[in-house]
mmCIF file of C-alpha atoms in Angstrom:
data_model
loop_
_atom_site.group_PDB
_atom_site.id
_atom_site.type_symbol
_atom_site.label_atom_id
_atom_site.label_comp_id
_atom_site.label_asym_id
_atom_site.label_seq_id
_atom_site.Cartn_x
_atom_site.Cartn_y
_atom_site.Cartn_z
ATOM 1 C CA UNK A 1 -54.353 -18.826 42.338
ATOM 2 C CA UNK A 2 -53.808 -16.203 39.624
ATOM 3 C CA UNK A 3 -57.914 -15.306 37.872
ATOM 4 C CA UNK A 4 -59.278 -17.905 40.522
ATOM 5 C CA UNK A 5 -59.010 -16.595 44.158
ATOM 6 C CA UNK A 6 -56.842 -13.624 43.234
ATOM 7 C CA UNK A 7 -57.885 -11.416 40.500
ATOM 8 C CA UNK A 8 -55.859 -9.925 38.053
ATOM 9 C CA UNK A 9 -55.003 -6.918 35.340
ATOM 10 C CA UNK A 10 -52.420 -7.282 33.417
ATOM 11 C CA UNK A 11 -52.991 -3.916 31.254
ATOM 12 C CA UNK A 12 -52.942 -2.189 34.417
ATOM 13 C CA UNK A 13 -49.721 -4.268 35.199
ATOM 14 C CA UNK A 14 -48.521 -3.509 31.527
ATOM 15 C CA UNK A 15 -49.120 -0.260 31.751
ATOM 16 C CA UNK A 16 -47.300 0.392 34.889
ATOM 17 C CA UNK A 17 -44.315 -0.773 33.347
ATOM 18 C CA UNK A 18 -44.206 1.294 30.111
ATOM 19 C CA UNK A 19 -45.319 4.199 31.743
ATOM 20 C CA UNK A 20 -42.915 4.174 35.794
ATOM 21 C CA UNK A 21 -40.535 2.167 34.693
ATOM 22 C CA UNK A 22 -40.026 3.080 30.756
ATOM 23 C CA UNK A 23 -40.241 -1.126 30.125
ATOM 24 C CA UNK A 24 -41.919 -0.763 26.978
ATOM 25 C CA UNK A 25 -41.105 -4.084 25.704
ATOM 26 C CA UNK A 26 -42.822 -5.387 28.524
ATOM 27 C CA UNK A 27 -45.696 -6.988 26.869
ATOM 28 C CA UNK A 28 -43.569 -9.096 25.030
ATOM 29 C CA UNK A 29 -42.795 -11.080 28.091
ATOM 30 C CA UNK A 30 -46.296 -10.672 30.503
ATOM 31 C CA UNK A 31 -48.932 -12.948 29.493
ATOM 32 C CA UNK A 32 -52.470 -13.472 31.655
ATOM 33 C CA UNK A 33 -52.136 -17.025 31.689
ATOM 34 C CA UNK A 34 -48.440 -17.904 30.491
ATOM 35 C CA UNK A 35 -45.477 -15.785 31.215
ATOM 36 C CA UNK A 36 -42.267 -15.793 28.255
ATOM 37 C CA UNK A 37 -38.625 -15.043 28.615
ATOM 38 C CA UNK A 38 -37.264 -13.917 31.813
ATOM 39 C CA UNK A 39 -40.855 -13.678 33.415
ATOM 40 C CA UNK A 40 -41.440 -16.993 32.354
ATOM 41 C CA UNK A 41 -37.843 -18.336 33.823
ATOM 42 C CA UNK A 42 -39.006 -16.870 37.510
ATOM 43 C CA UNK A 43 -42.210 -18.557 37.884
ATOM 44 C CA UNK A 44 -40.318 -21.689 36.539
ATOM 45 C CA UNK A 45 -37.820 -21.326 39.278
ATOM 46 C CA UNK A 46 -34.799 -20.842 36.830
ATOM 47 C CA UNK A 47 -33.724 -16.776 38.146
ATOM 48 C CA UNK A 48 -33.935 -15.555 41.574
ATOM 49 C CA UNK A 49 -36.368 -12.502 42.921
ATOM 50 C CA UNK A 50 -32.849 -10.319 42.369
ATOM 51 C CA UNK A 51 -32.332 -11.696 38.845
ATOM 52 C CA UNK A 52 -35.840 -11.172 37.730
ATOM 53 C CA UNK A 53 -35.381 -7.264 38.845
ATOM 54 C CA UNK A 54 -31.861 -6.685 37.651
ATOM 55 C CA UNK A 55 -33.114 -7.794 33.874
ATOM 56 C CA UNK A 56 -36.149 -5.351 34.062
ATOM 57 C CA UNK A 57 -33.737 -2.969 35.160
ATOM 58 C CA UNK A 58 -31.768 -3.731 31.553
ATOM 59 C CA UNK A 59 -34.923 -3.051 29.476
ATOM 60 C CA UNK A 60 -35.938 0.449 31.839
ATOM 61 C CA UNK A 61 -35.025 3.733 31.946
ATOM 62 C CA UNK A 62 -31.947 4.868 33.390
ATOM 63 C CA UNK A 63 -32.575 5.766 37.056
ATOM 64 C CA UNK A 64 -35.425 3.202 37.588
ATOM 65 C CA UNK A 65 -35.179 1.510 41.185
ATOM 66 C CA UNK A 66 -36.219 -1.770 42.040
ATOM 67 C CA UNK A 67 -38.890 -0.703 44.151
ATOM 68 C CA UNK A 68 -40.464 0.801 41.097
ATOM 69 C CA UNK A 69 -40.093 -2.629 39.721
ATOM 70 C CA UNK A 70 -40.979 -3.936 42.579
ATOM 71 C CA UNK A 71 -44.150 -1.442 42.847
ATOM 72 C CA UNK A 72 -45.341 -2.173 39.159
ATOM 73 C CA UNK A 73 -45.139 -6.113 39.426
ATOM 74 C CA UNK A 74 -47.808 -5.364 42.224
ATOM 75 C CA UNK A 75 -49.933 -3.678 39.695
ATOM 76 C CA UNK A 76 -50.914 -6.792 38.209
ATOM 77 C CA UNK A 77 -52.844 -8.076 41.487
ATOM 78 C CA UNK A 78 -55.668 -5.682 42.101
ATOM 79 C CA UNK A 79 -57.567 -7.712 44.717
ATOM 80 C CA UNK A 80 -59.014 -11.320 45.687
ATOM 81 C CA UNK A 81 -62.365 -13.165 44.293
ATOM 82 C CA UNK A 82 -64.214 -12.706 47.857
ATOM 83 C CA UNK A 83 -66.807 -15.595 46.178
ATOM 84 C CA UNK A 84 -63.942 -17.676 46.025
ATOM 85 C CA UNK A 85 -62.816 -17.085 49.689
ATOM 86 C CA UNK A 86 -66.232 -18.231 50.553
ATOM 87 C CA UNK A 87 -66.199 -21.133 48.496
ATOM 88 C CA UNK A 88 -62.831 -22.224 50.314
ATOM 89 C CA UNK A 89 -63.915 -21.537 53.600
ATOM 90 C CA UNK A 90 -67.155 -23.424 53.349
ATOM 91 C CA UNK A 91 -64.891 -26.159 51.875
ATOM 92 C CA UNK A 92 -62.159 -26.205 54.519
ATOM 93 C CA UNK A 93 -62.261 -28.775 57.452
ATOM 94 C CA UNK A 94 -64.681 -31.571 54.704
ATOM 95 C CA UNK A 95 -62.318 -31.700 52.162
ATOM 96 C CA UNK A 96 -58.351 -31.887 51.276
ATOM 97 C CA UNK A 97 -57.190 -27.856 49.834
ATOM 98 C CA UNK A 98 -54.456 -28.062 48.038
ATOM 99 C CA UNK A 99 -52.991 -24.936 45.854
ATOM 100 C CA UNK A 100 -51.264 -25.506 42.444
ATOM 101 C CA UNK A 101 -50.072 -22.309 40.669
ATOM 102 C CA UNK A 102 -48.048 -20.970 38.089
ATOM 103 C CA UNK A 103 -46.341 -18.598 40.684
ATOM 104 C CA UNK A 104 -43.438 -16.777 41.737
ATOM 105 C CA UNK A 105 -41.306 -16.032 44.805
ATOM 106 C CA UNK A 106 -42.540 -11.883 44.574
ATOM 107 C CA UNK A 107 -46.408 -12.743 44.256
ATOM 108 C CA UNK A 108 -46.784 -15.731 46.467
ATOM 109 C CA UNK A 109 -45.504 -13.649 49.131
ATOM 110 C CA UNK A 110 -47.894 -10.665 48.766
ATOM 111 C CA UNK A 111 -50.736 -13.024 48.252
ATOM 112 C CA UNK A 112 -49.798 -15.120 50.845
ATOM 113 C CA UNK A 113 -50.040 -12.109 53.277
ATOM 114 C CA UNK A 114 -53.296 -10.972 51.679
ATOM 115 C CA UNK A 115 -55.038 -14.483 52.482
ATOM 116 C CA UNK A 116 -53.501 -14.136 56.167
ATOM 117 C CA UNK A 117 -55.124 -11.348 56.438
ATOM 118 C CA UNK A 118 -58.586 -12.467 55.378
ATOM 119 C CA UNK A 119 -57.897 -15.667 57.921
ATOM 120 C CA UNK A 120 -57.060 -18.277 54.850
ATOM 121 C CA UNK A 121 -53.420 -18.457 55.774
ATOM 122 C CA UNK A 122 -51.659 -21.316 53.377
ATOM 123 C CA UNK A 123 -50.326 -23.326 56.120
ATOM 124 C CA UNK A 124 -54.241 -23.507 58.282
ATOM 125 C CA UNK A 125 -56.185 -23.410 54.374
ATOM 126 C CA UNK A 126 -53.922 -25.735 51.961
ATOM 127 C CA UNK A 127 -52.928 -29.146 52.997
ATOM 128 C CA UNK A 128 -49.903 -28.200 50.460
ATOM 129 C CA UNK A 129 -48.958 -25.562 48.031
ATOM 130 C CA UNK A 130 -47.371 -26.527 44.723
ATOM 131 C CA UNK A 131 -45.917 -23.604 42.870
ATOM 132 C CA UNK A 132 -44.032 -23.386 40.174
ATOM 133 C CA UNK A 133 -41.246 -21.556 40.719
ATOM 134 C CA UNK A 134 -40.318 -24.017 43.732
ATOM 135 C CA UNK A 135 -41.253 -27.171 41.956
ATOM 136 C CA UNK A 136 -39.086 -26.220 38.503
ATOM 137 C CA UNK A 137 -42.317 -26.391 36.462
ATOM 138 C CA UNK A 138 -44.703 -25.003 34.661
ATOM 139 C CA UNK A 139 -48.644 -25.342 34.152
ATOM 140 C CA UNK A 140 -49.676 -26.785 31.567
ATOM 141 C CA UNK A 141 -46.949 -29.303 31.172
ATOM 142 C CA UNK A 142 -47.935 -33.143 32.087
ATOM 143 C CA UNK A 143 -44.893 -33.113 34.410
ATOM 144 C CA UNK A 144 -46.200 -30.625 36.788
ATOM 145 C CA UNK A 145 -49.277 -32.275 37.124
ATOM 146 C CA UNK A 146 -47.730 -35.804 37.559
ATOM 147 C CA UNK A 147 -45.735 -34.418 40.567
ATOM 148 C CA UNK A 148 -49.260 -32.639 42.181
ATOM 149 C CA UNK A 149 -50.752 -35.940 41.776
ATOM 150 C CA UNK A 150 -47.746 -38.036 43.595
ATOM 151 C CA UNK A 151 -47.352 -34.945 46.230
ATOM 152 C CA UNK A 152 -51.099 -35.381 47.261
ATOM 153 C CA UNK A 153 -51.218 -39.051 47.142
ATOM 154 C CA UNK A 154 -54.102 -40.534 45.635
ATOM 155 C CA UNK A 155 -56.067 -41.504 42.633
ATOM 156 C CA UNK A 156 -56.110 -38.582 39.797
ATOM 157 C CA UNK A 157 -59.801 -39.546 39.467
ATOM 158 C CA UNK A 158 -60.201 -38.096 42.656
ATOM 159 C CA UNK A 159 -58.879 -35.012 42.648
ATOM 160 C CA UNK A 160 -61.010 -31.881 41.364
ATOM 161 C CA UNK A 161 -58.513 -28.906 39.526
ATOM 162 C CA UNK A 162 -60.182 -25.796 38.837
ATOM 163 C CA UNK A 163 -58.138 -23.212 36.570
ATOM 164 C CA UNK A 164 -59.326 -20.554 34.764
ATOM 165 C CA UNK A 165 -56.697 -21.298 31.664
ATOM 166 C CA UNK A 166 -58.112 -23.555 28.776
ATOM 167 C CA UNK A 167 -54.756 -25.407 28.094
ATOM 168 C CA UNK A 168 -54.091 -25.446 31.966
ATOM 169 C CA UNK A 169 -57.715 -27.172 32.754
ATOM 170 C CA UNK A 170 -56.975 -29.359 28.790
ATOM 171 C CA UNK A 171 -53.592 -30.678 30.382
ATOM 172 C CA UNK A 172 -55.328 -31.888 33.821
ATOM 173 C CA UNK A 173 -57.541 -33.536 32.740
ATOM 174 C CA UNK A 174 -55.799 -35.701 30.206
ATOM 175 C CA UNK A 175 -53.621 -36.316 33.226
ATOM 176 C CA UNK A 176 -57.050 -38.170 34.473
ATOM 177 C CA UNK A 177 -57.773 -34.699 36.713
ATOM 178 C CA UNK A 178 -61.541 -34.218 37.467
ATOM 179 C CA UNK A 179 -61.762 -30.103 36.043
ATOM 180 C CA UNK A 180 -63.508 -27.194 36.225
ATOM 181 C CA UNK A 181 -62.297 -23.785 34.021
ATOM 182 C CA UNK A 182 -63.326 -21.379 36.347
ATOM 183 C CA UNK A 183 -65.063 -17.990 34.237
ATOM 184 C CA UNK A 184 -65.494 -14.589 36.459
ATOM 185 C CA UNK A 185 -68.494 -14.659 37.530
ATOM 186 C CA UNK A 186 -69.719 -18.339 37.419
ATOM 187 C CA UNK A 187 -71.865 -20.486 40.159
ATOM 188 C CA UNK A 188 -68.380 -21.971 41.578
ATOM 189 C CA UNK A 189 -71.205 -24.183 44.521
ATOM 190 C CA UNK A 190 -73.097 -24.941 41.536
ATOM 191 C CA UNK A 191 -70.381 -26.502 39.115
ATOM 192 C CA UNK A 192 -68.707 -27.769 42.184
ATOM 193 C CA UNK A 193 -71.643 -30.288 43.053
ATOM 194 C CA UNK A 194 -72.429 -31.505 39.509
ATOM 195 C CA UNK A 195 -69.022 -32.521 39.449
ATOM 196 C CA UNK A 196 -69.209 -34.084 43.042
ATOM 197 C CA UNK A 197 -72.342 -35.880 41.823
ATOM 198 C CA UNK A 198 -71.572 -37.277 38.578
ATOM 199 C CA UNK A 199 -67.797 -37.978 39.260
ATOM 200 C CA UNK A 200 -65.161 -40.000 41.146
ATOM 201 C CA UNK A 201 -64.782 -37.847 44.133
ATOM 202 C CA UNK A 202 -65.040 -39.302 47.407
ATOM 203 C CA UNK A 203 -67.575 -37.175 49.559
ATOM 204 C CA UNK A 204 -65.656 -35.060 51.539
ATOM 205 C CA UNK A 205 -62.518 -36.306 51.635
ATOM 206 C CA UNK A 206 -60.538 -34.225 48.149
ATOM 207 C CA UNK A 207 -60.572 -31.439 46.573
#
């Protein structure tokens, strides 16, 4: 999800925090690709939405609310990858969708209601969403992507994972994932059908 079909800025994110909330340990914990500490222990599921905003609460100024909090976690998503959305759309109805993310309860929802609103609702776009925080698991670890593979059920061969982390894209495919790390900018249709040609995938059947 995260630097594939949503795009992010974590500076901007970073310096919301320091600046509205007076977190300015907060780059000890936000990371682009993996999150530490407390951060880290909501997209793995471990604290709840409240939990996550009560402990930035601890490390901000006196007076700070949670929308603030609230409000400056939103800073980090700044808008979606409108190639991308194309890409899926021209995908949807010829192959399985399926969405794995590093995620968490506060961002899925406002992303989920962004791709509503372009017509990509999760529940008409993905076949199934895996995220972390529900799942108790975090990218890159094998376990995560042993569970995707048994939730979608079929060969790993024949599923394609694109990612825009290294060690996230590294961990797939030694999992037997078919991979592509996804760079700003790139031919996505391009990449897409070299791998389609010169792989395992089944025409039109996953993705």
């Amino acid at each position: 999800m995260g630097g594939v079909l949503l795009q992010l800025d974590i500076k901007r994110c970073i310096r919301a925090f320091k600046e509205d909330a007076g977190f300015e340990d907060i780059d000890q914990f936000l990371n682009l690709y993996h999150q530490q500490g407390f951060v880290g222990d909501l997209e793995a599921g471990k604290i709840s939405g409240e939990q996550f905003i009560a402990e930035c609460l601890r490390h901000s100024r006196p007076g700070t609310t949670p929308e603030v909090i609230i409000n400056c976690f939103k800073e980090f998503l700044i808008g979606l990858n409108y190639d991308m959305l194309d890409f899926i759309r021209s995908l949807k109805g010829k192959y399985r969708l399926f969405l794995l993310s590093n995620n968490n309860i506060l961002s899925s929802q406002v992303f989920s209601q962004m791709m509503a609103d372009e017509g990509l609702a999760f529940g008409d776009t993905f076949e199934k969403c895996f995220f972390s925080f529900q799942m108790k698991m975090l990218k890159p670890s094998p376990e995560i992507y042993r569970a995707t593979i048994e939730g979608i059920g079929t060969r790993p061969e024949e599923i394609l994972f694109i990612d825009d982390s290294p060690a996230n894209v590294d961990a797939a495919r030694k999992q037997g994932i078919q991979t592509i790390l996804y760079t700003d900018g790139m031919d996505i249709r391009s990449a897409f059908s070299g791998i389609c040609a010169s792989s395992a995938l089944p025409e039109s059947e996953n993705c």
